[in-house]
């Protein structure tokens, strides 16, 4: 089938801009969402690494140096000396393990929970340092192995609900062992520690995950990470989401093929006539909006999910 | 539909069994672990372990940089937990500061606020009489000079031999650091797992 719009396709599909209006020239080829995400997650990782490594503190102690406005790692952090932010899963595990509700844990996790309720599972694509590394790893293999995406995308899809059961298992294990289990063994936290302290043996876990993901793209984030599972459960009703508008449905499948979380955007949402993607697993990464040939997918604010049925 | 329900039931059972199994294994493993000296504000080892989420904030804010995150392959589970090696660099209870910085920054109350520095209980100093110099007839008061609560925590007998008062020792480890013997004669023993001897 000849589709006239395909003329604008270039190389690996970097045609559409994410902004509302149709941009021109190089503006159009840049993946704005992807690069703003990578910049956000990357600078957060850099901040945590500097704060926790010897660069961040001088010999007379940290509290008098230039980086005193940030302390912390991925499980918990304090901004400007007064604003605590706590990983909601770590907080839940602490409550279950210690049979108490520490005040700052409650306050700190309220921020992340509110963020997830309002914006969805944004942590995974905008903040998670392991997510950033695995995304780059995934891109590398996609480039090296052209048909990988098409061949392997369906493999992990049936495994995706596994993360909810792992989440349950983590909570049960935490209350039995009386330690916050996922906070202790979380590859995300281990990676930040490994880089900031140059203890490379901790990186083994990350390397193993990256190697597995050659064959199962984004398996950890999609199917194994209990933190991602918790954010998926919380983020279902987030109003910041991918919206589908306009009638220009080309069935190019790019959204479904490029979704790092394996959501079948085209069949389950666009062709089903839904106005927005309300899948809790959507990390609001914007990948589908950038590759959409018909420019009908956009990241924005939306709460409803109905659209007058359009005849196919 | 029935098939689906059965599959969900199986998965739920798997999660419960798996979680219980992992939890049990972790518990057994931790009970075998020798306790480490933790930052002030940590009392019973079990209580500390149940709240520490390895956020590294106490490590970073410590003005003396005596808190060091664990990274041993022997116990993978305690990676990133803050510990103090008193012989190398002991805790001085943030001498000269308004507050104990690590306690102030801890978001999960793993390091619990204390009423005063005297109510800190990190461990208990123990004297090895085989090594300690005064017990061999050599006069020495190095630990007494280092101790922040010297008049209460280290008591000398008429022969000038020191003894530790369990009710006053906070377990900071300054004495262990100051000990002049080649291997420290006075060492702080952290509270092991399963012991909850808090007497604030």
GROMACS .gro file of C-alpha atoms in nm:
model
  512
    1UNK     CA    1   0.000   0.000   0.000
    2UNK     CA    2   0.134   0.342  -0.096
    3UNK     CA    3   0.112   0.601   0.172
    4UNK     CA    4   0.193   0.949   0.052
    5UNK     CA    5   0.305   1.074   0.391
    6UNK     CA    6   0.585   0.820   0.401
    7UNK     CA    7   0.781   1.055   0.179
    8UNK     CA    8   0.877   1.249   0.487
    9UNK     CA    9   1.030   0.948   0.654
   10UNK     CA   10   1.399   0.969   0.717
   11UNK     CA   11   1.639   0.697   0.824
   12UNK     CA   12   1.525   0.556   1.154
   13UNK     CA   13   1.196   0.729   1.180
   14UNK     CA   14   1.290   1.057   1.343
   15UNK     CA   15   1.032   1.258   1.165
   16UNK     CA   16   0.784   1.399   1.404
   17UNK     CA   17   0.831   1.671   1.656
   18UNK     CA   18   0.660   1.636   1.988
   19UNK     CA   19   0.544   1.992   2.005
   20UNK     CA   20   0.188   2.072   1.920
   21UNK     CA   21   0.253   2.259   1.601
   22UNK     CA   22   0.431   2.093   1.313
   23UNK     CA   23   0.790   2.210   1.323
   24UNK     CA   24   1.021   2.234   1.030
   25UNK     CA   25   1.377   2.144   0.939
   26UNK     CA   26   1.611   2.016   1.208
   27UNK     CA   27   1.360   2.104   1.480
   28UNK     CA   28   1.152   1.825   1.344
   29UNK     CA   29   1.420   1.561   1.353
   30UNK     CA   30   1.524   1.613   1.715
   31UNK     CA   31   1.356   1.382   1.963
   32UNK     CA   32   1.271   1.651   2.216
   33UNK     CA   33   1.102   1.434   2.475
   34UNK     CA   34   1.370   1.167   2.461
   35UNK     CA   35   1.653   1.414   2.506
   36UNK     CA   36   1.484   1.612   2.781
   37UNK     CA   37   1.421   1.286   2.963
   38UNK     CA   38   1.777   1.171   2.923
   39UNK     CA   39   1.905   1.509   3.036
   40UNK     CA   40   1.682   1.501   3.345
   41UNK     CA   41   1.770   1.146   3.447
   42UNK     CA   42   2.135   1.199   3.359
   43UNK     CA   43   2.174   1.514   3.564
   44UNK     CA   44   1.997   1.351   3.857
   45UNK     CA   45   2.238   1.057   3.838
   46UNK     CA   46   2.531   1.296   3.813
   47UNK     CA   47   2.404   1.491   4.113
   48UNK     CA   48   2.370   1.175   4.323
   49UNK     CA   49   2.709   1.044   4.217
   50UNK     CA   50   2.883   1.373   4.296
   51UNK     CA   51   2.700   1.408   4.627
   52UNK     CA   52   2.796   1.058   4.735
   53UNK     CA   53   3.149   1.040   4.601
   54UNK     CA   54   3.452   1.211   4.742
   55UNK     CA   55   3.415   1.497   4.492
   56UNK     CA   56   3.110   1.621   4.679
   57UNK     CA   57   3.263   1.652   5.021
   58UNK     CA   58   3.588   1.806   5.126
   59UNK     CA   59   3.802   1.689   5.414
   60UNK     CA   60   3.631   1.924   5.657
   61UNK     CA   61   3.294   1.769   5.600
   62UNK     CA   62   3.010   1.797   5.360
   63UNK     CA   63   2.780   2.038   5.533
   64UNK     CA   64   3.001   2.334   5.460
   65UNK     CA   65   3.062   2.273   5.092
   66UNK     CA   66   2.893   2.392   4.777
   67UNK     CA   67   2.671   2.084   4.749
   68UNK     CA   68   2.504   2.119   5.086
   69UNK     CA   69   2.164   2.171   4.923
   70UNK     CA   70   2.141   1.810   4.814
   71UNK     CA   71   2.204   1.490   5.002
   72UNK     CA   72   2.080   1.147   4.928
   73UNK     CA   73   2.057   0.865   4.686
   74UNK     CA   74   1.779   0.703   4.491
   75UNK     CA   75   1.587   0.561   4.790
   76UNK     CA   76   1.570   0.891   4.974
   77UNK     CA   77   1.704   1.241   4.933
   78UNK     CA   78   1.688   1.577   5.105
   79UNK     CA   79   1.670   1.890   4.893
   80UNK     CA   80   1.772   2.229   5.032
   81UNK     CA   81   1.814   2.077   5.376
   82UNK     CA   82   1.443   2.064   5.444
   83UNK     CA   83   1.253   1.890   5.164
   84UNK     CA   84   1.264   1.513   5.206
   85UNK     CA   85   1.182   1.283   4.918
   86UNK     CA   86   1.141   0.913   4.989
   87UNK     CA   87   1.092   0.626   4.750
   88UNK     CA   88   0.733   0.503   4.812
   89UNK     CA   89   0.829   0.135   4.799
   90UNK     CA   90   1.114   0.183   5.047
   91UNK     CA   91   0.874   0.375   5.272
   92UNK     CA   92   0.613   0.099   5.251
   93UNK     CA   93   0.876  -0.163   5.330
   94UNK     CA   94   1.002   0.034   5.628
   95UNK     CA   95   0.648   0.058   5.762
   96UNK     CA   96   0.598  -0.318   5.721
   97UNK     CA   97   0.941  -0.414   5.853
   98UNK     CA   98   0.955  -0.187   6.156
   99UNK     CA   99   0.582  -0.178   6.244
  100UNK     CA  100   0.604   0.198   6.276
  101UNK     CA  101   0.536   0.502   6.063
  102UNK     CA  102   0.832   0.741   6.083
  103UNK     CA  103   0.711   1.097   6.028
  104UNK     CA  104   0.969   1.207   5.770
  105UNK     CA  105   0.917   0.887   5.572
  106UNK     CA  106   0.549   0.966   5.550
  107UNK     CA  107   0.610   1.327   5.447
  108UNK     CA  108   0.881   1.233   5.198
  109UNK     CA  109   0.684   0.958   5.031
  110UNK     CA  110   0.379   1.179   5.001
  111UNK     CA  111   0.569   1.382   4.742
  112UNK     CA  112   0.651   1.081   4.523
  113UNK     CA  113   0.306   0.931   4.563
  114UNK     CA  114   0.144   1.262   4.468
  115UNK     CA  115   0.376   1.288   4.167
  116UNK     CA  116   0.280   0.939   4.053
  117UNK     CA  117  -0.091   0.997   4.110
  118UNK     CA  118  -0.081   1.323   3.919
  119UNK     CA  119   0.162   1.254   3.640
  120UNK     CA  120   0.171   0.876   3.620
  121UNK     CA  121   0.472   0.649   3.614
  122UNK     CA  122   0.707   0.934   3.525
  123UNK     CA  123   0.979   0.823   3.767
  124UNK     CA  124   1.077   0.532   3.545
  125UNK     CA  125   1.156   0.735   3.236
  126UNK     CA  126   1.240   1.077   3.378
  127UNK     CA  127   1.434   1.001   3.694
  128UNK     CA  128   1.542   0.640   3.725
  129UNK     CA  129   1.918   0.613   3.660
  130UNK     CA  130   1.896   0.242   3.587
  131UNK     CA  131   1.616   0.313   3.341
  132UNK     CA  132   1.843   0.558   3.163
  133UNK     CA  133   2.127   0.306   3.137
  134UNK     CA  134   1.897   0.030   3.018
  135UNK     CA  135   1.736   0.262   2.765
  136UNK     CA  136   2.076   0.348   2.618
  137UNK     CA  137   2.168  -0.020   2.623
  138UNK     CA  138   1.846  -0.099   2.439
  139UNK     CA  139   1.909   0.171   2.178
  140UNK     CA  140   2.256   0.032   2.117
  141UNK     CA  141   2.124  -0.314   2.038
  142UNK     CA  142   1.841  -0.179   1.830
  143UNK     CA  143   2.093  -0.001   1.616
  144UNK     CA  144   2.320  -0.302   1.584
  145UNK     CA  145   2.041  -0.545   1.510
  146UNK     CA  146   1.784  -0.391   1.285
  147UNK     CA  147   1.505  -0.643   1.318
  148UNK     CA  148   1.543  -0.689   1.692
  149UNK     CA  149   1.257  -0.462   1.788
  150UNK     CA  150   1.009  -0.638   1.564
  151UNK     CA  151   1.118  -0.987   1.659
  152UNK     CA  152   1.148  -0.948   2.031
  153UNK     CA  153   0.886  -0.702   2.129
  154UNK     CA  154   0.618  -0.954   2.200
  155UNK     CA  155   0.839  -1.182   2.406
  156UNK     CA  156   0.820  -0.985   2.727
  157UNK     CA  157   0.458  -0.876   2.699
  158UNK     CA  158   0.309  -1.177   2.871
  159UNK     CA  159   0.564  -1.144   3.150
  160UNK     CA  160   0.473  -0.786   3.233
  161UNK     CA  161   0.226  -0.852   3.516
  162UNK     CA  162   0.506  -1.041   3.692
  163UNK     CA  163   0.624  -0.715   3.851
  164UNK     CA  164   0.306  -0.686   4.056
  165UNK     CA  165   0.364  -1.030   4.202
  166UNK     CA  166   0.727  -0.945   4.269
  167UNK     CA  167   0.603  -0.631   4.444
  168UNK     CA  168   0.378  -0.845   4.662
  169UNK     CA  169   0.660  -1.088   4.732
  170UNK     CA  170   0.890  -0.799   4.829
  171UNK     CA  171   0.635  -0.663   5.075
  172UNK     CA  172   0.579  -1.005   5.229
  173UNK     CA  173   0.953  -1.071   5.247
  174UNK     CA  174   1.008  -0.730   5.410
  175UNK     CA  175   0.755  -0.795   5.682
  176UNK     CA  176   0.897  -1.141   5.752
  177UNK     CA  177   1.267  -1.056   5.737
  178UNK     CA  178   1.205  -0.725   5.911
  179UNK     CA  179   1.433  -0.538   5.675
  180UNK     CA  180   1.327  -0.333   5.371
  181UNK     CA  181   1.420  -0.602   5.118
  182UNK     CA  182   1.398  -0.417   4.789
  183UNK     CA  183   1.569  -0.109   4.933
  184UNK     CA  184   1.855  -0.341   5.029
  185UNK     CA  185   1.900  -0.523   4.701
  186UNK     CA  186   1.753  -0.274   4.452
  187UNK     CA  187   1.972  -0.269   4.137
  188UNK     CA  188   1.885   0.101   4.103
  189UNK     CA  189   2.031   0.185   4.440
  190UNK     CA  190   2.324  -0.054   4.388
  191UNK     CA  191   2.410   0.115   4.060
  192UNK     CA  192   2.421   0.462   4.215
  193UNK     CA  193   2.635   0.330   4.499
  194UNK     CA  194   2.863   0.141   4.262
  195UNK     CA  195   2.933   0.445   4.049
  196UNK     CA  196   2.974   0.690   4.333
  197UNK     CA  197   3.201   0.466   4.536
  198UNK     CA  198   3.378   0.301   4.244
  199UNK     CA  199   3.301  -0.038   4.394
  200UNK     CA  200   3.279  -0.214   4.065
  201UNK     CA  201   3.175  -0.553   4.198
  202UNK     CA  202   2.831  -0.401   4.258
  203UNK     CA  203   2.805  -0.334   3.887
  204UNK     CA  204   2.788  -0.709   3.814
  205UNK     CA  205   2.413  -0.704   3.875
  206UNK     CA  206   2.367  -0.421   3.625
  207UNK     CA  207   2.582  -0.594   3.363
  208UNK     CA  208   2.381  -0.915   3.401
  209UNK     CA  209   2.055  -0.724   3.356
  210UNK     CA  210   2.194  -0.545   3.051
  211UNK     CA  211   2.305  -0.874   2.896
  212UNK     CA  212   1.964  -1.034   2.954
  213UNK     CA  213   1.803  -0.732   2.792
  214UNK     CA  214   1.985  -0.798   2.466
  215UNK     CA  215   1.735  -1.076   2.417
  216UNK     CA  216   1.446  -0.939   2.620
  217UNK     CA  217   1.422  -0.563   2.559
  218UNK     CA  218   1.363  -0.365   2.882
  219UNK     CA  219   1.274  -0.683   3.069
  220UNK     CA  220   1.372  -0.541   3.407
  221UNK     CA  221   1.162  -0.224   3.385
  222UNK     CA  222   0.872  -0.400   3.219
  223UNK     CA  223   0.843  -0.721   3.410
  224UNK     CA  224   1.072  -0.739   3.713
  225UNK     CA  225   1.104  -0.405   3.891
  226UNK     CA  226   0.866  -0.392   4.191
  227UNK     CA  227   0.915  -0.016   4.216
  228UNK     CA  228   0.795   0.016   3.858
  229UNK     CA  229   0.503  -0.207   3.956
  230UNK     CA  230   0.410   0.020   4.243
  231UNK     CA  231   0.434   0.328   4.022
  232UNK     CA  232   0.221   0.151   3.760
  233UNK     CA  233  -0.049   0.087   4.015
  234UNK     CA  234  -0.037   0.447   4.137
  235UNK     CA  235   0.001   0.603   3.795
  236UNK     CA  236  -0.305   0.461   3.629
  237UNK     CA  237  -0.503   0.778   3.683
  238UNK     CA  238  -0.228   1.027   3.609
  239UNK     CA  239  -0.356   1.310   3.394
  240UNK     CA  240  -0.027   1.373   3.214
  241UNK     CA  241  -0.054   1.124   2.932
  242UNK     CA  242  -0.027   1.052   2.564
  243UNK     CA  243  -0.333   1.178   2.381
  244UNK     CA  244  -0.453   1.056   2.047
  245UNK     CA  245  -0.630   1.310   1.832
  246UNK     CA  246  -0.697   1.359   1.466
  247UNK     CA  247  -0.805   1.113   1.205
  248UNK     CA  248  -0.478   1.051   1.030
  249UNK     CA  249  -0.445   0.687   1.124
  250UNK     CA  250  -0.187   0.529   0.901
  251UNK     CA  251  -0.152   0.199   1.086
  252UNK     CA  252   0.224   0.238   1.062
  253UNK     CA  253   0.259   0.061   1.399
  254UNK     CA  254   0.553   0.276   1.494
  255UNK     CA  255   0.402   0.364   1.832
  256UNK     CA  256   0.353  -0.001   1.919
  257UNK     CA  257   0.698  -0.100   1.798
  258UNK     CA  258   0.880   0.184   1.970
  259UNK     CA  259   0.706   0.170   2.305
  260UNK     CA  260   0.975   0.072   2.554
  261UNK     CA  261   0.710  -0.066   2.786
  262UNK     CA  262   0.559  -0.288   2.519
  263UNK     CA  263   0.219  -0.121   2.512
  264UNK     CA  264   0.036  -0.192   2.188
  265UNK     CA  265  -0.057   0.171   2.137
  266UNK     CA  266  -0.195   0.131   1.788
  267UNK     CA  267  -0.428  -0.162   1.841
  268UNK     CA  268  -0.531  -0.109   2.202
  269UNK     CA  269  -0.575   0.267   2.194
  270UNK     CA  270  -0.558   0.442   1.858
  271UNK     CA  271  -0.760   0.193   1.657
  272UNK     CA  272  -0.987   0.124   1.954
  273UNK     CA  273  -1.089   0.488   1.935
  274UNK     CA  274  -0.960   0.595   2.275
  275UNK     CA  275  -0.858   0.954   2.326
  276UNK     CA  276  -0.570   0.889   2.563
  277UNK     CA  277  -0.347   0.608   2.680
  278UNK     CA  278  -0.450   0.522   3.032
  279UNK     CA  279  -0.226   0.220   3.077
  280UNK     CA  280  -0.059   0.239   3.418
  281UNK     CA  281   0.256   0.098   3.268
  282UNK     CA  282   0.303   0.396   3.038
  283UNK     CA  283   0.604   0.588   3.163
  284UNK     CA  284   0.517   0.905   2.969
  285UNK     CA  285   0.845   0.879   2.785
  286UNK     CA  286   0.705   1.030   2.468
  287UNK     CA  287   0.866   0.778   2.235
  288UNK     CA  288   0.542   0.706   2.053
  289UNK     CA  289   0.468   1.075   2.003
  290UNK     CA  290   0.806   1.124   1.841
  291UNK     CA  291   0.781   0.844   1.591
  292UNK     CA  292   0.415   0.892   1.501
  293UNK     CA  293   0.398   0.950   1.128
  294UNK     CA  294   0.051   1.097   1.139
  295UNK     CA  295   0.132   1.337   1.425
  296UNK     CA  296  -0.176   1.222   1.612
  297UNK     CA  297  -0.005   1.123   1.939
  298UNK     CA  298   0.093   1.398   2.181
  299UNK     CA  299   0.196   1.417   2.544
  300UNK     CA  300  -0.031   1.646   2.736
  301UNK     CA  301  -0.291   1.683   3.004
  302UNK     CA  302  -0.597   1.468   2.967
  303UNK     CA  303  -0.824   1.288   3.204
  304UNK     CA  304  -1.098   1.140   2.993
  305UNK     CA  305  -1.062   0.842   2.771
  306UNK     CA  306  -1.353   0.856   2.535
  307UNK     CA  307  -1.378   0.972   2.183
  308UNK     CA  308  -1.663   0.956   1.943
  309UNK     CA  309  -1.613   0.631   1.759
  310UNK     CA  310  -1.466   0.693   1.419
  311UNK     CA  311  -1.561   0.459   1.146
  312UNK     CA  312  -1.278   0.235   1.044
  313UNK     CA  313  -1.253  -1.702   3.296
  314UNK     CA  314  -1.212  -1.986   3.542
  315UNK     CA  315  -0.876  -2.069   3.390
  316UNK     CA  316  -0.771  -1.708   3.431
  317UNK     CA  317  -0.876  -1.704   3.793
  318UNK     CA  318  -0.684  -2.021   3.861
  319UNK     CA  319  -0.375  -1.873   3.700
  320UNK     CA  320  -0.404  -1.562   3.916
  321UNK     CA  321  -0.448  -1.776   4.223
  322UNK     CA  322  -0.134  -1.972   4.132
  323UNK     CA  323   0.065  -1.654   4.085
  324UNK     CA  324  -0.058  -1.511   4.413
  325UNK     CA  325   0.037  -1.833   4.587
  326UNK     CA  326   0.378  -1.814   4.418
  327UNK     CA  327   0.428  -1.458   4.539
  328UNK     CA  328   0.329  -1.549   4.895
  329UNK     CA  329   0.547  -1.861   4.904
  330UNK     CA  330   0.838  -1.685   4.732
  331UNK     CA  331   0.813  -1.381   4.957
  332UNK     CA  332   0.794  -1.594   5.268
  333UNK     CA  333   1.089  -1.804   5.156
  334UNK     CA  334   1.307  -1.506   5.070
  335UNK     CA  335   1.204  -1.328   5.388
  336UNK     CA  336   1.289  -1.632   5.597
  337UNK     CA  337   1.626  -1.679   5.430
  338UNK     CA  338   1.714  -1.311   5.475
  339UNK     CA  339   1.613  -1.331   5.839
  340UNK     CA  340   1.830  -1.636   5.905
  341UNK     CA  341   2.122  -1.480   5.720
  342UNK     CA  342   2.096  -1.156   5.915
  343UNK     CA  343   2.077  -1.333   6.250
  344UNK     CA  344   2.416  -1.489   6.176
  345UNK     CA  345   2.569  -1.157   6.085
  346UNK     CA  346   2.806  -1.005   6.340
  347UNK     CA  347   2.686  -0.660   6.436
  348UNK     CA  348   2.876  -0.356   6.314
  349UNK     CA  349   2.911  -0.030   6.496
  350UNK     CA  350   2.632   0.194   6.365
  351UNK     CA  351   2.599   0.572   6.376
  352UNK     CA  352   2.456   0.733   6.690
  353UNK     CA  353   2.081   0.711   6.708
  354UNK     CA  354   2.083   0.345   6.612
  355UNK     CA  355   1.991   0.146   6.917
  356UNK     CA  356   1.900  -0.221   6.880
  357UNK     CA  357   2.053  -0.374   6.566
  358UNK     CA  358   1.721  -0.527   6.459
  359UNK     CA  359   1.539  -0.198   6.481
  360UNK     CA  360   1.809  -0.021   6.283
  361UNK     CA  361   1.810  -0.290   6.013
  362UNK     CA  362   1.434  -0.270   5.976
  363UNK     CA  363   1.445   0.101   5.893
  364UNK     CA  364   1.769   0.169   5.707
  365UNK     CA  365   1.702   0.218   5.336
  366UNK     CA  366   2.065   0.281   5.231
  367UNK     CA  367   2.006   0.638   5.125
  368UNK     CA  368   2.362   0.734   5.225
  369UNK     CA  369   2.260   1.068   5.368
  370UNK     CA  370   2.421   1.007   5.708
  371UNK     CA  371   2.742   0.910   5.527
  372UNK     CA  372   2.747   1.237   5.340
  373UNK     CA  373   2.659   1.476   5.621
  374UNK     CA  374   2.896   1.333   5.884
  375UNK     CA  375   3.135   1.624   5.959
  376UNK     CA  376   3.407   1.385   6.070
  377UNK     CA  377   3.343   1.147   5.778
  378UNK     CA  378   3.354   0.853   6.013
  379UNK     CA  379   3.043   0.687   5.872
  380UNK     CA  380   3.136   0.454   5.590
  381UNK     CA  381   2.888   0.254   5.382
  382UNK     CA  382   2.940  -0.119   5.398
  383UNK     CA  383   3.038  -0.286   5.076
  384UNK     CA  384   3.137  -0.641   5.145
  385UNK     CA  385   3.067  -0.934   4.922
  386UNK     CA  386   3.023  -1.150   5.230
  387UNK     CA  387   2.690  -0.997   5.318
  388UNK     CA  388   2.533  -0.857   5.005
  389UNK     CA  389   2.221  -0.758   5.198
  390UNK     CA  390   2.401  -0.501   5.408
  391UNK     CA  391   2.560  -0.324   5.113
  392UNK     CA  392   2.530   0.048   5.164
  393UNK     CA  393   2.439   0.034   5.532
  394UNK     CA  394   2.631   0.291   5.732
  395UNK     CA  395   2.896   0.159   5.968
  396UNK     CA  396   3.177   0.306   6.177
  397UNK     CA  397   3.524   0.164   6.217
  398UNK     CA  398   3.609   0.312   6.553
  399UNK     CA  399   3.977   0.223   6.545
  400UNK     CA  400   4.021   0.412   6.218
  401UNK     CA  401   3.789   0.704   6.265
  402UNK     CA  402   3.546   0.714   6.555
  403UNK     CA  403   3.233   0.919   6.605
  404UNK     CA  404   3.283   1.231   6.817
  405UNK     CA  405   2.907   1.285   6.855
  406UNK     CA  406   2.933   1.600   6.643
  407UNK     CA  407   3.134   1.781   6.909
  408UNK     CA  408   3.086   2.155   6.884
  409UNK     CA  409   2.771   2.128   6.677
  410UNK     CA  410   2.414   2.197   6.772
  411UNK     CA  411   2.285   1.857   6.673
  412UNK     CA  412   2.393   1.512   6.566
  413UNK     CA  413   2.392   1.563   6.189
  414UNK     CA  414   2.329   1.201   6.090
  415UNK     CA  415   2.024   1.176   6.314
  416UNK     CA  416   1.888   1.505   6.181
  417UNK     CA  417   1.908   1.390   5.819
  418UNK     CA  418   1.783   1.031   5.858
  419UNK     CA  419   1.445   1.015   5.680
  420UNK     CA  420   1.326   0.684   5.825
  421UNK     CA  421   1.414   0.717   6.194
  422UNK     CA  422   1.665   0.434   6.159
  423UNK     CA  423   1.876   0.681   6.356
  424UNK     CA  424   1.632   0.791   6.622
  425UNK     CA  425   1.641   1.136   6.777
  426UNK     CA  426   1.805   1.138   7.119
  427UNK     CA  427   1.728   1.358   7.415
  428UNK     CA  428   2.092   1.436   7.473
  429UNK     CA  429   2.429   1.301   7.369
  430UNK     CA  430   2.439   1.104   7.691
  431UNK     CA  431   2.147   0.891   7.581
  432UNK     CA  432   2.323   0.766   7.267
  433UNK     CA  433   2.387   0.390   7.282
  434UNK     CA  434   2.592   0.272   6.986
  435UNK     CA  435   2.751  -0.013   7.174
  436UNK     CA  436   2.949  -0.079   7.487
  437UNK     CA  437   3.323  -0.048   7.538
  438UNK     CA  438   3.500  -0.354   7.674
  439UNK     CA  439   3.851  -0.369   7.812
  440UNK     CA  440   4.081  -0.662   7.733
  441UNK     CA  441   4.280  -0.698   8.052
  442UNK     CA  442   4.542  -0.907   7.875
  443UNK     CA  443   4.644  -0.610   7.660
  444UNK     CA  444   4.550  -0.301   7.863
  445UNK     CA  445   4.867  -0.137   7.995
  446UNK     CA  446   4.760  -0.043   8.351
  447UNK     CA  447   4.675  -0.407   8.406
  448UNK     CA  448   5.038  -0.488   8.311
  449UNK     CA  449   5.167  -0.222   8.546
  450UNK     CA  450   5.221   0.061   8.298
  451UNK     CA  451   5.035   0.380   8.381
  452UNK     CA  452   4.808   0.499   8.097
  453UNK     CA  453   4.493   0.709   8.077
  454UNK     CA  454   4.461   0.751   7.700
  455UNK     CA  455   4.102   0.624   7.685
  456UNK     CA  456   4.000   0.845   7.975
  457UNK     CA  457   4.140   1.152   7.802
  458UNK     CA  458   3.954   1.069   7.481
  459UNK     CA  459   3.620   0.983   7.639
  460UNK     CA  460   3.357   1.259   7.610
  461UNK     CA  461   3.191   1.141   7.932
  462UNK     CA  462   3.515   1.046   8.102
  463UNK     CA  463   3.424   1.102   8.464
  464UNK     CA  464   3.121   0.875   8.437
  465UNK     CA  465   3.205   0.620   8.171
  466UNK     CA  466   3.559   0.516   8.264
  467UNK     CA  467   3.627   0.453   8.629
  468UNK     CA  468   3.970   0.380   8.775
  469UNK     CA  469   4.036   0.155   9.070
  470UNK     CA  470   4.295   0.255   9.335
  471UNK     CA  471   4.568   0.089   9.127
  472UNK     CA  472   4.483   0.311   8.828
  473UNK     CA  473   4.324   0.034   8.624
  474UNK     CA  474   4.028   0.143   8.410
  475UNK     CA  475   3.682  -0.013   8.397
  476UNK     CA  476   3.386   0.081   8.182
  477UNK     CA  477   3.059   0.188   8.338
  478UNK     CA  478   2.784   0.031   8.131
  479UNK     CA  479   2.531   0.291   8.239
  480UNK     CA  480   2.733   0.586   8.109
  481UNK     CA  481   2.925   0.449   7.809
  482UNK     CA  482   2.765   0.566   7.482
  483UNK     CA  483   2.981   0.341   7.264
  484UNK     CA  484   3.121   0.618   7.047
  485UNK     CA  485   3.460   0.450   7.009
  486UNK     CA  486   3.680   0.752   7.081
  487UNK     CA  487   3.856   0.540   7.344
  488UNK     CA  488   3.922   0.262   7.094
  489UNK     CA  489   4.074   0.517   6.858
  490UNK     CA  490   4.291   0.666   7.132
  491UNK     CA  491   4.414   0.339   7.284
  492UNK     CA  492   4.792   0.332   7.277
  493UNK     CA  493   4.829  -0.045   7.268
  494UNK     CA  494   4.913  -0.194   6.931
  495UNK     CA  495   4.580  -0.371   6.900
  496UNK     CA  496   4.322  -0.173   7.088
  497UNK     CA  497   4.277  -0.295   7.445
  498UNK     CA  498   3.946  -0.112   7.473
  499UNK     CA  499   3.701  -0.192   7.194
  500UNK     CA  500   3.339  -0.100   7.139
  501UNK     CA  501   3.116  -0.400   7.099
  502UNK     CA  502   2.809  -0.316   6.895
  503UNK     CA  503   2.481  -0.465   6.998
  504UNK     CA  504   2.435  -0.785   6.803
  505UNK     CA  505   2.118  -0.887   6.625
  506UNK     CA  506   1.852  -1.013   6.857
  507UNK     CA  507   1.974  -0.817   7.157
  508UNK     CA  508   1.774  -0.514   7.243
  509UNK     CA  509   1.947  -0.378   7.547
  510UNK     CA  510   1.834  -0.021   7.549
  511UNK     CA  511   1.854   0.163   7.874
  512UNK     CA  512   1.816   0.527   7.797
   0.00000   0.00000   0.00000
